[in-house]
Amino acid sequence: MAELPIWQYDTLFLITVVLFGVTALTMQNLMSAAIVFGAYSFLMCLIWTAMGAVDVAFTEAAVGAGVSTVFIVATIYNTGASAKPRKPRVGFKLFAGAVAVATGAFLLSALPDFPAWGDPQSPVNSTVAPYYIENTIRDAHVPNIVTTVLADYRGFDTLLETAVVFIACIAIYSILRVDSAKSTVDEPDIIAAPPAYDPTDSLIIRQASRIMVPFMQIFALYVIAHGHYSPGGGFQGGVILGASVILLCISFDLKFVLRQWTEKKIMLLTALGVLIYAAVGVACMFMGGDYLNYNALDPVLPGDMAYARYYGILLVEIGVGVTVMFSMIGIYIILASNGRFKRGL
Amino acid sequence: MEYIAYILIVVGLVFFLGTSIGLLRFPDFYTRMHAAGKGDTLSTVLILAGCIFAVASQGEMSWLIGLKILLIINFVFIGSPTATHAMMDAGERAGAKPWKKKGGDK
Amino acid sequence: MEEIVPKFNYIVVVILMMTGLWSMLAQSNLIKKCIGMAIFQTGIILFFISIGAKNNASIPIVAKEPLGQVLGQAHAPEGSQPPAKPELAAAKAKVYPDPPDVNKLTNPLTQILMLTAIVVGVATLGVGLALAQKVYQQHNSFDEDEILENQTK
Amino acid sequence: MTEHLPILIVLAPLLGAVFAALTSWFWPRVSFPIVLAGLAISCISSLLLVFEVPASGVIHYQLGGWGKQKEYADMVVGIQISVDYLNGLILAAVTTIALLTAIYSRPTVERELEGQQRYFYALFSLLVAGLLGITITGDIFNLYVFMEIAALSSYALLAYGKKRATMASFNYLIMGTMGACLYLLGVGFVFVKAGTLNIENLSQIIPDSLFSSQAAFVGFVLIIVGAWSKMAFFPMHGWLTNAYTYAPTASGALLAPLATKVSVYAMLRIMITVYSIDYIIQSPNIQTIAILLSTIAILVGSFYSLTQTNLRKIACFFIVSEIGYMVGGAWLANAPGLKGAIYHVVADAAMTSAIFMVIGCIIYRLGQADLKKLDGLYYRMPVTFIALVITMAALIGVPPTCGFFSKFYLIQGAAQAGTWHFVIALLISSLIKAIILFRIIEIAYNKVPNPAKDGNETIPREEAPLTMLIPTALVALGLIALGLATDTLVTDFIAKALPAGLTS
């Protein structure tokens, strides 16, 4: 048999990831389920780095593992619920298990038809992808191919992705936000059970976070700006910026952060990021190119045609970073404070 | 250079082993937290130091990568002891009582 | 075993997705459903990434050749005086190797799709948790059966 | 500027939403006109495009200036959006209905969403942008992202409603994400075998090399099942009735006609363009299953609507049975069946929009839409009642209205394909809708003594406000206009959308 195309270590990671996934779902206590889910996501990042997908691993570590675990924990904190053991509805669980097994078998029926794991000649790696690898330098002078394809070749996808983040923020705002003053929606105000202990305001945690936050923010700006050369870009940088402010929310209390970032400022800047991205596209339209065709911006930007794309990508990444940062902060504050923007985690 | 890296990483792993055994064996909250805290900070720092030496011998830009790893070590030193402290503090407020020798409550 | 080993990642992907699907359908706790949904999506992301992975290929960043090496090629070892201006510019332009070898870099296209999928996953998770929290406000429980009883009475 | 029309259709609502969200903090009253302007621009550009398609053939628009790369076997690099015969009509229908619903929804939003309407119109416009994106995009992964945009904004729009709306929206979220993930997995399977995501390239690659591959078959089934669960087709229709019944009238009036129909369009696009009709004929077992399921969907939808008294629930079960028409028609895989299905997508969007608008007017004026408490509707709200009768007539399939022609094609296709159970289901469902219509007429007209005669007390005539009444009347008359314009629509639009090879 030819040299086994399999990475021995990855099979080990994959098995452990499945174990983590299953335990995360079968755990009784919700909080521990959230923590195991966080561990599951971090292990997933490890697997993706081993497979060479560094940008995706970076995003998963920042967005998937970091922020979504914080969201789940904030929801659990606010509702203070833990999964009370209930009589299992065996009939329905079996039916659902049968459906899952049937779909799984149907999916596996296509197994022999798949290319082996990791062979460079598979149809995916031999049709459109070679164009990207060979022409990124010629087109946009950007070494990090992932950033070019993300912001330039398939820039429309990323605009829609930023719109998705923006919609998530407004959707959560309109679902949970209740300014109790003038809302007529009949919503019994079940205040979450007071937590077992009063939140700490110990000095050590505040000092530590006060030291860490500025460095986090500088590193995040570096990640956004340096997305052309090293793994990183708008999303990852934006999330780290958001995470630094969330760290402040946790170590100090919500009012401290809300004094600096008021609710209005957060929501406005979330919308502004999407506007920047769309405006760059519209500018290309007015300058004669197709939508999001940065070559059209050449007269405005320094350097030759390819460098116009280089700077176009940078502008777009900044727009993405702004939206992602403020929508992460917005989502966290609304989830943590159950929509009342007063006290929170 | 290579051998220093191997030694450091192995020592780091030994500490991790100690942490996991500690987590399983120790009777109550505080001692388990102590083991977790130690393993978390020390073994990570040792492994990272091993990485610095492992990277030091490749290419002429490696000192920059070494510097970046030093930064990471610095953050781990600030970050994880605070985390352990926070958990200890929360545990103490939540009323976890330390374990006493003569068969105190588990 | 012959058939299974080189396709091991697809099996793991299917197992992960089916646990996610099962938990979305069968778990009665709303938060567990959200976590199951997130696991379902990470399973799909693993599927896409494992398609794009290539054997012993490095990350999809076109590595710059150090300037010295390029200059060395441009100028035979005959003299040590710095090369004239145009050669330096040409050498600097050529710092990047002409089109990099496709098999040496992993497939960037699948990674872009997955950046989108991760962000969409987090957005859906956020909205799901917000809805779960509002349901909890109304029915004071995350359990689907209690909520149904509460609604019908 | 005219060559930028395709992108303008999607961009106008998107930018409208962003501006509405921005201005909602300074002058809340301005966000509605902005969204209205965005929808108007996209409506005008889509109408212009629809008339341009027969003249200049299929219109492609490359985003970012990338196009076919010669030396890479002219694979399309980057994303391409295209307007052709199949989606031209649907684009026009979606934009006009969205515009009318926006005008219609103003008073209901004022009354129902007192404190929360800051982002309502931004989400409204984003949902329309997502739906238009699904219709216009030429890239299957881009379709997934647009599907998520439409889904996320519809979860929020539904969650605005009363107490039970939140749980209904959560169930919709779970089912919707499951459908979207299955669709994404299907795209992954197709991507593994074909290597490209562009619909135009796929339509060349799949027919000549992938017809026999099992992975392409599994991918096809996954995409179809994903689309089915997004459109609430029979096995996965549980979420639709609760979601649309407890939602506020404005979001119900927008979501009901458009969200499910656009998923039907996505299924049609995959079936006709990407996987071409003879792939379906070649794999017969899915065809029989699909037609069987659609018959059950029609019967389930019709019988359940008999049992309900809440008008909105009845309308929701109508949607479930209408979806059965479209999926059944499409899967007959012969010319009349497909013509009926495509035509029915446009006709049903108009019909569902009309019925939800009428119910909205009733709820606005009478506070509830229960069948038993509608007595005297004819005297109290004559115009709305006439619109209701026209819509029900269209749903049953009375000749001048568009419902008749789509049913006519469907029955012709079914007869030709020999699937008699589908024909019987079609007839039964028309019968049941007729019963419901006569029940409504009986309650609204006869139960109350005729006030015109002097003996009885006169019933105050209280119509819904004008901004709600005019769109309702327009859509109801549109049903008849659509019916009369059928042959022009079918001959020079729908007939050309079908693949040439299709025989009879």
XYZ file of C-alpha atoms in Angstrom, chain D residues 32-504:
473
model
C -39.552 53.420 7.437
C -39.184 55.761 4.414
C -35.551 54.663 3.934
C -36.526 51.006 3.822
C -39.422 51.853 1.516
C -37.016 53.668 -0.839
C -34.649 50.687 -0.832
C -37.469 48.288 -1.681
C -38.766 50.641 -4.390
C -35.334 50.817 -6.068
C -34.984 47.046 -6.032
C -38.538 46.641 -7.350
C -37.967 49.022 -10.265
C -34.625 47.451 -11.158
C -36.081 43.948 -11.047
C -38.976 44.947 -13.333
C -36.510 46.551 -15.749
C -34.396 43.387 -15.722
C -37.365 41.109 -16.285
C -38.156 42.882 -19.539
C -34.497 42.923 -20.519
C -34.054 39.137 -20.208
C -36.078 38.133 -23.321
C -34.230 40.859 -25.279
C -30.628 40.136 -24.302
C -30.803 36.570 -23.022
C -29.303 35.514 -19.680
C -27.625 38.391 -17.827
C -24.467 37.577 -15.820
C -22.871 40.020 -13.388
C -19.356 39.271 -12.090
C -18.673 40.511 -8.573
C -15.205 41.942 -8.064
C -14.435 41.887 -11.762
C -13.358 38.226 -11.848
C -14.779 36.054 -14.566
C -14.053 32.973 -16.584
C -10.376 32.127 -16.565
C -9.344 30.873 -19.974
C -6.317 28.851 -18.952
C -8.229 27.083 -16.150
C -10.783 25.441 -18.500
C -12.861 28.626 -18.151
C -13.810 28.022 -14.545
C -15.533 31.017 -13.024
C -13.351 32.556 -10.325
C -15.182 34.595 -7.701
C -18.937 34.960 -7.359
C -21.336 35.536 -10.226
C -24.987 36.553 -9.988
C -27.262 35.935 -12.933
C -30.799 36.764 -14.041
C -32.411 34.300 -16.455
C -35.883 33.092 -17.349
C -36.329 31.015 -14.211
C -35.584 33.679 -11.593
C -36.562 36.821 -13.521
C -40.269 36.316 -12.871
C -39.802 35.307 -9.260
C -37.581 38.348 -8.617
C -40.316 40.654 -9.909
C -42.982 38.877 -7.820
C -40.894 38.930 -4.610
C -39.979 42.607 -4.917
C -43.530 43.790 -5.696
C -45.050 41.745 -2.843
C -42.341 42.968 -0.447
C -43.023 46.584 -1.426
C -46.791 46.182 -0.978
C -46.333 44.412 2.363
C -44.045 47.208 3.578
C -46.732 49.815 2.809
C -49.366 47.519 4.281
C -47.498 46.855 7.526
C -47.247 50.458 8.745
C -50.417 50.649 10.874
C -50.090 47.133 12.307
C -46.523 47.859 13.450
C -47.637 51.122 15.053
C -50.260 49.287 17.081
C -48.708 45.942 17.908
C -45.038 46.739 18.521
C -45.148 49.787 20.755
C -41.819 49.829 22.509
C -39.800 47.476 20.307
C -40.025 48.703 16.766
C -36.605 50.291 16.568
C -35.099 47.581 14.350
C -38.292 46.138 12.870
C -37.897 47.742 9.455
C -34.156 47.058 9.316
C -34.855 43.341 9.831
C -37.769 43.547 7.364
C -35.493 44.924 4.670
C -32.658 42.478 5.475
C -35.067 39.562 5.124
C -36.092 40.824 1.678
C -32.407 41.265 0.755
C -31.728 37.660 1.818
C -34.660 36.287 -0.179
C -33.709 38.300 -3.277
C -30.145 37.095 -2.871
C -31.260 33.464 -2.859
C -33.189 34.083 -6.052
C -30.448 35.895 -7.929
C -27.188 34.270 -6.859
C -25.201 32.068 -9.247
C -23.065 30.329 -6.602
C -24.368 27.505 -4.428
C -22.344 28.466 -1.325
C -23.452 32.083 -1.686
C -27.010 30.725 -1.693
C -26.317 29.180 1.742
C -25.106 32.526 3.147
C -28.184 34.329 1.778
C -30.346 31.551 3.248
C -28.790 32.256 6.651
C -29.380 36.011 6.298
C -33.059 35.397 5.497
C -33.353 32.800 8.284
C -31.754 34.927 11.026
C -33.892 37.962 10.254
C -37.047 35.801 10.124
C -36.273 34.330 13.589
C -36.145 37.854 14.980
C -39.243 39.020 13.076
C -41.197 36.035 14.407
C -39.967 36.492 17.975
C -41.640 39.931 18.130
C -44.990 38.303 18.652
C -46.975 37.499 21.777
C -46.091 34.975 24.478
C -46.091 31.780 22.473
C -44.172 33.320 19.583
C -40.804 32.887 21.311
C -41.060 29.109 21.671
C -42.440 28.841 18.123
C -39.508 30.907 16.876
C -37.043 28.712 18.777
C -38.479 25.574 17.150
C -38.292 27.324 13.786
C -34.639 28.155 14.526
C -33.785 24.530 15.268
C -35.580 23.183 12.170
C -34.265 26.009 9.982
C -30.648 25.506 11.064
C -30.991 21.765 10.554
C -32.235 22.419 7.016
C -29.488 24.936 6.286
C -26.802 22.566 7.632
C -28.092 19.686 5.508
C -28.011 22.047 2.513
C -24.414 23.030 3.371
C -23.449 19.363 3.666
C -25.054 18.699 0.279
C -23.008 21.578 -1.173
C -19.927 19.959 0.411
C -20.668 16.617 -1.258
C -21.163 18.305 -4.650
C -18.003 20.377 -4.085
C -15.937 17.271 -3.308
C -16.837 15.678 -6.604
C -17.150 18.713 -8.880
C -14.495 21.019 -7.425
C -16.320 24.252 -8.222
C -19.238 26.109 -6.654
C -20.498 28.093 -9.625
C -23.925 26.985 -10.913
C -23.002 27.605 -14.535
C -19.825 25.478 -14.318
C -21.627 22.813 -12.311
C -24.323 22.537 -14.953
C -21.563 21.536 -17.400
C -19.493 19.324 -15.078
C -22.250 17.286 -13.430
C -24.149 16.043 -16.508
C -21.069 14.743 -18.271
C -19.029 13.179 -15.459
C -20.946 12.833 -12.197
C -24.192 11.110 -13.134
C -23.076 7.765 -11.821
C -21.236 8.905 -8.690
C -22.850 7.977 -5.400
C -21.465 11.048 -3.614
C -23.177 13.354 -6.116
C -26.428 11.424 -5.542
C -26.137 11.742 -1.747
C -25.291 15.449 -2.170
C -28.383 15.898 -4.349
C -30.657 14.226 -1.797
C -29.140 16.295 1.051
C -29.664 19.581 -0.803
C -33.246 18.636 -1.631
C -34.029 17.557 1.944
C -32.410 20.761 3.245
C -34.575 22.839 0.892
C -37.652 20.798 1.906
C -37.189 21.501 5.564
C -36.695 25.213 4.829
C -39.981 25.296 2.877
C -41.895 23.232 5.510
C -42.585 20.333 3.159
C -44.645 17.477 4.615
C -42.424 15.625 7.107
C -40.780 18.835 8.336
C -43.785 21.180 8.414
C -44.319 21.235 12.194
C -42.832 24.647 12.818
C -44.788 26.600 10.188
C -48.255 26.710 11.771
C -47.107 27.966 15.182
C -44.460 30.305 13.786
C -46.786 32.207 11.447
C -49.853 32.151 13.703
C -48.308 33.801 16.766
C -46.124 36.211 14.797
C -47.158 39.865 14.502
C -49.383 40.432 11.458
C -46.719 42.459 9.633
C -44.026 39.755 9.781
C -46.625 37.071 9.054
C -47.758 38.976 5.962
C -44.141 39.239 4.773
C -42.809 35.797 5.691
C -45.734 33.584 4.715
C -45.833 34.373 0.999
C -42.107 34.773 0.375
C -39.927 32.644 2.653
C -41.292 29.239 1.638
C -41.706 30.102 -2.065
C -38.088 31.197 -2.393
C -36.942 27.846 -0.955
C -39.100 26.138 -3.602
C -37.307 28.281 -6.184
C -33.926 27.163 -4.722
C -35.013 23.522 -5.106
C -36.152 24.193 -8.679
C -32.851 25.911 -9.495
C -30.862 22.917 -8.222
C -33.137 20.446 -10.004
C -33.316 22.185 -13.388
C -29.959 23.922 -13.798
C -27.406 22.167 -11.598
C -28.591 18.569 -11.797
C -30.700 18.769 -15.011
C -34.047 17.012 -15.336
C -32.773 13.766 -16.841
C -30.808 13.162 -13.627
C -34.200 12.987 -11.879
C -35.684 10.748 -14.537
C -32.606 8.543 -14.293
C -33.054 8.052 -10.511
C -36.751 7.117 -10.349
C -37.084 6.074 -6.713
C -36.716 9.644 -5.350
C -39.319 10.763 -7.855
C -41.990 8.370 -6.608
C -41.174 9.142 -2.964
C -41.342 12.882 -3.586
C -44.674 12.730 -5.375
C -46.104 10.440 -2.690
C -44.926 12.845 0.038
C -46.427 15.801 -1.796
C -49.777 14.028 -2.066
C -49.703 13.414 1.674
C -48.687 17.058 2.219
C -51.695 18.284 0.204
C -54.107 15.975 2.044
C -52.653 16.766 5.494
C -52.732 20.494 4.779
C -56.322 20.409 3.584
C -57.789 18.154 6.286
C -56.100 20.013 9.134
C -57.396 23.316 7.788
C -60.921 21.925 8.142
C -60.410 21.322 11.840
C -59.132 24.790 12.691
C -61.210 27.802 13.612
C -58.448 30.428 13.751
C -58.275 31.959 10.262
C -54.475 32.345 10.400
C -54.025 28.658 11.268
C -56.223 27.782 8.304
C -54.063 29.975 6.066
C -50.914 28.268 7.412
C -52.289 24.832 6.533
C -53.136 26.203 3.094
C -49.420 27.027 2.710
C -48.486 23.462 3.644
C -50.819 22.068 0.994
C -49.702 24.637 -1.619
C -46.086 23.575 -1.035
C -47.289 20.054 -1.804
C -48.596 21.316 -5.187
C -45.276 22.895 -6.126
C -42.983 20.071 -5.018
C -45.280 17.464 -6.624
C -45.466 19.467 -9.862
C -41.694 19.901 -10.019
C -40.974 16.226 -9.367
C -43.327 15.076 -12.163
C -40.303 16.032 -14.311
C -42.363 16.579 -17.483
C -43.027 19.876 -19.296
C -46.582 20.695 -18.067
C -45.736 19.636 -14.496
C -42.697 21.924 -14.351
C -44.580 24.743 -16.040
C -47.324 24.367 -13.450
C -44.806 24.323 -10.590
C -42.888 27.418 -11.700
C -46.092 29.312 -12.458
C -47.539 28.200 -9.132
C -44.546 29.645 -7.261
C -45.475 33.109 -8.561
C -49.236 32.563 -8.272
C -49.067 31.120 -4.775
C -46.843 33.925 -3.527
C -49.561 36.359 -4.613
C -52.391 34.227 -3.171
C -50.745 33.694 0.237
C -49.800 37.375 0.431
C -53.434 38.308 -0.346
C -54.917 35.992 2.265
C -52.491 37.074 4.989
C -53.157 40.722 4.199
C -56.909 40.172 4.422
C -56.525 38.378 7.762
C -54.296 41.243 8.923
C -57.032 43.754 8.106
C -59.595 41.661 10.014
C -57.294 41.348 13.029
C -56.507 45.066 12.894
C -60.172 45.995 12.957
C -61.858 43.193 14.958
C -58.892 42.316 17.186
C -59.033 38.573 16.428
C -59.469 36.322 13.437
C -61.595 33.497 14.784
C -63.985 32.022 12.255
C -66.914 31.846 14.686
C -66.769 35.532 15.639
C -66.763 36.874 12.068
C -70.488 37.268 11.741
C -71.534 40.319 9.787
C -68.133 40.675 8.154
C -69.770 41.439 4.799
C -71.578 44.422 6.231
C -68.782 45.586 8.479
C -65.825 45.290 6.052
C -67.202 44.860 2.510
C -63.980 45.545 0.580
C -61.914 43.180 2.715
C -64.612 40.537 2.387
C -64.607 40.806 -1.414
C -60.812 40.499 -1.413
C -61.168 37.412 0.806
C -63.638 35.845 -1.627
C -61.364 36.537 -4.621
C -58.351 35.009 -2.801
C -60.295 31.927 -1.768
C -61.558 31.620 -5.353
C -57.950 31.759 -6.561
C -56.936 29.125 -3.998
C -59.762 26.864 -5.181
C -58.916 27.518 -8.829
C -61.832 29.428 -10.307
C -61.002 30.259 -13.989
C -60.243 33.965 -14.244
C -57.783 33.797 -11.323
C -54.203 32.499 -11.547
C -54.940 29.509 -9.258
C -56.954 27.851 -11.997
C -54.169 27.926 -14.618
C -51.461 26.555 -12.329
C -53.762 23.731 -11.206
C -54.647 23.102 -14.838
C -50.984 22.607 -15.777
C -50.348 20.482 -12.680
C -53.265 18.170 -13.404
C -52.246 17.918 -17.061
C -48.674 17.035 -16.038
C -49.847 14.526 -13.436
C -52.219 12.880 -15.892
C -49.420 12.644 -18.422
C -47.056 11.144 -15.837
C -49.814 8.802 -14.721
C -49.595 9.636 -11.013
C -53.318 9.538 -10.305
C -53.044 9.837 -6.539
C -51.560 13.314 -7.081
C -54.497 14.355 -9.276
C -57.040 13.114 -6.732
C -55.215 14.997 -3.957
C -55.352 18.192 -6.045
C -59.086 17.864 -6.557
C -59.795 16.996 -2.900
C -57.870 19.999 -1.668
C -59.795 22.315 -4.021
C -63.025 20.765 -2.714
C -62.016 21.371 0.912
C -61.049 24.966 0.211
C -64.466 25.425 -1.433
C -66.127 24.093 1.730
C -64.179 26.590 3.844
C -65.096 29.424 1.491
C -68.814 28.618 1.736
C -68.484 28.307 5.529
C -66.976 31.816 5.645
C -69.661 33.234 3.345
C -72.368 31.607 5.437
C -70.994 33.073 8.667
C -70.182 36.490 7.254
C -73.348 36.967 5.265
C -76.349 35.010 6.448
C -75.882 34.806 10.187
C -76.685 38.479 10.722
C -80.085 39.859 9.593
C -79.571 42.078 6.555
C -79.200 45.644 7.935
C -80.265 47.137 4.584
C -83.862 46.315 5.456
C -85.131 48.957 7.811
C -86.229 46.528 10.537
C -82.772 45.565 11.742
C -80.134 47.731 13.446
C -77.451 48.907 11.039
C -73.913 47.548 11.543
C -71.269 50.297 11.657
C -69.122 49.983 8.544
C -65.526 50.027 9.834
C -62.957 49.253 7.192
C -59.220 48.815 7.855
C -57.238 52.037 7.323
C -56.567 53.010 3.750
C -52.837 52.178 3.762
C -53.796 48.569 4.540
C -56.797 48.381 2.295
C -55.181 49.539 -0.956
C -52.341 46.929 -0.973
C -54.883 44.199 -0.136
C -57.151 45.286 -2.973
C -54.158 45.586 -5.322
C -52.931 42.058 -4.589
C -56.444 40.613 -4.884
C -56.902 42.276 -8.298
C -53.378 41.183 -9.169
C -54.533 37.578 -8.811
C -57.033 38.118 -11.586
C -54.547 40.099 -13.706
C -51.978 37.317 -13.251
C -54.585 34.805 -14.354
C -55.406 36.744 -17.510
C -51.712 37.212 -18.365
C -50.963 33.511 -18.014
C -50.338 32.595 -21.603
C -47.894 35.460 -22.203
C -46.065 34.599 -18.968
C -45.894 30.906 -19.747
C -44.935 31.064 -23.397
C -42.120 33.598 -23.359
C -40.834 33.151 -19.797
C -41.541 29.822 -18.165
C -41.352 27.723 -21.321
C -37.873 29.097 -22.008
C -36.793 28.362 -18.411
C -37.258 24.638 -18.956
C -34.273 22.782 -20.397
C -34.569 22.441 -24.159
C -34.225 18.680 -24.092
C -37.437 18.207 -22.155
C -39.840 16.368 -24.449
C -43.590 16.875 -24.166
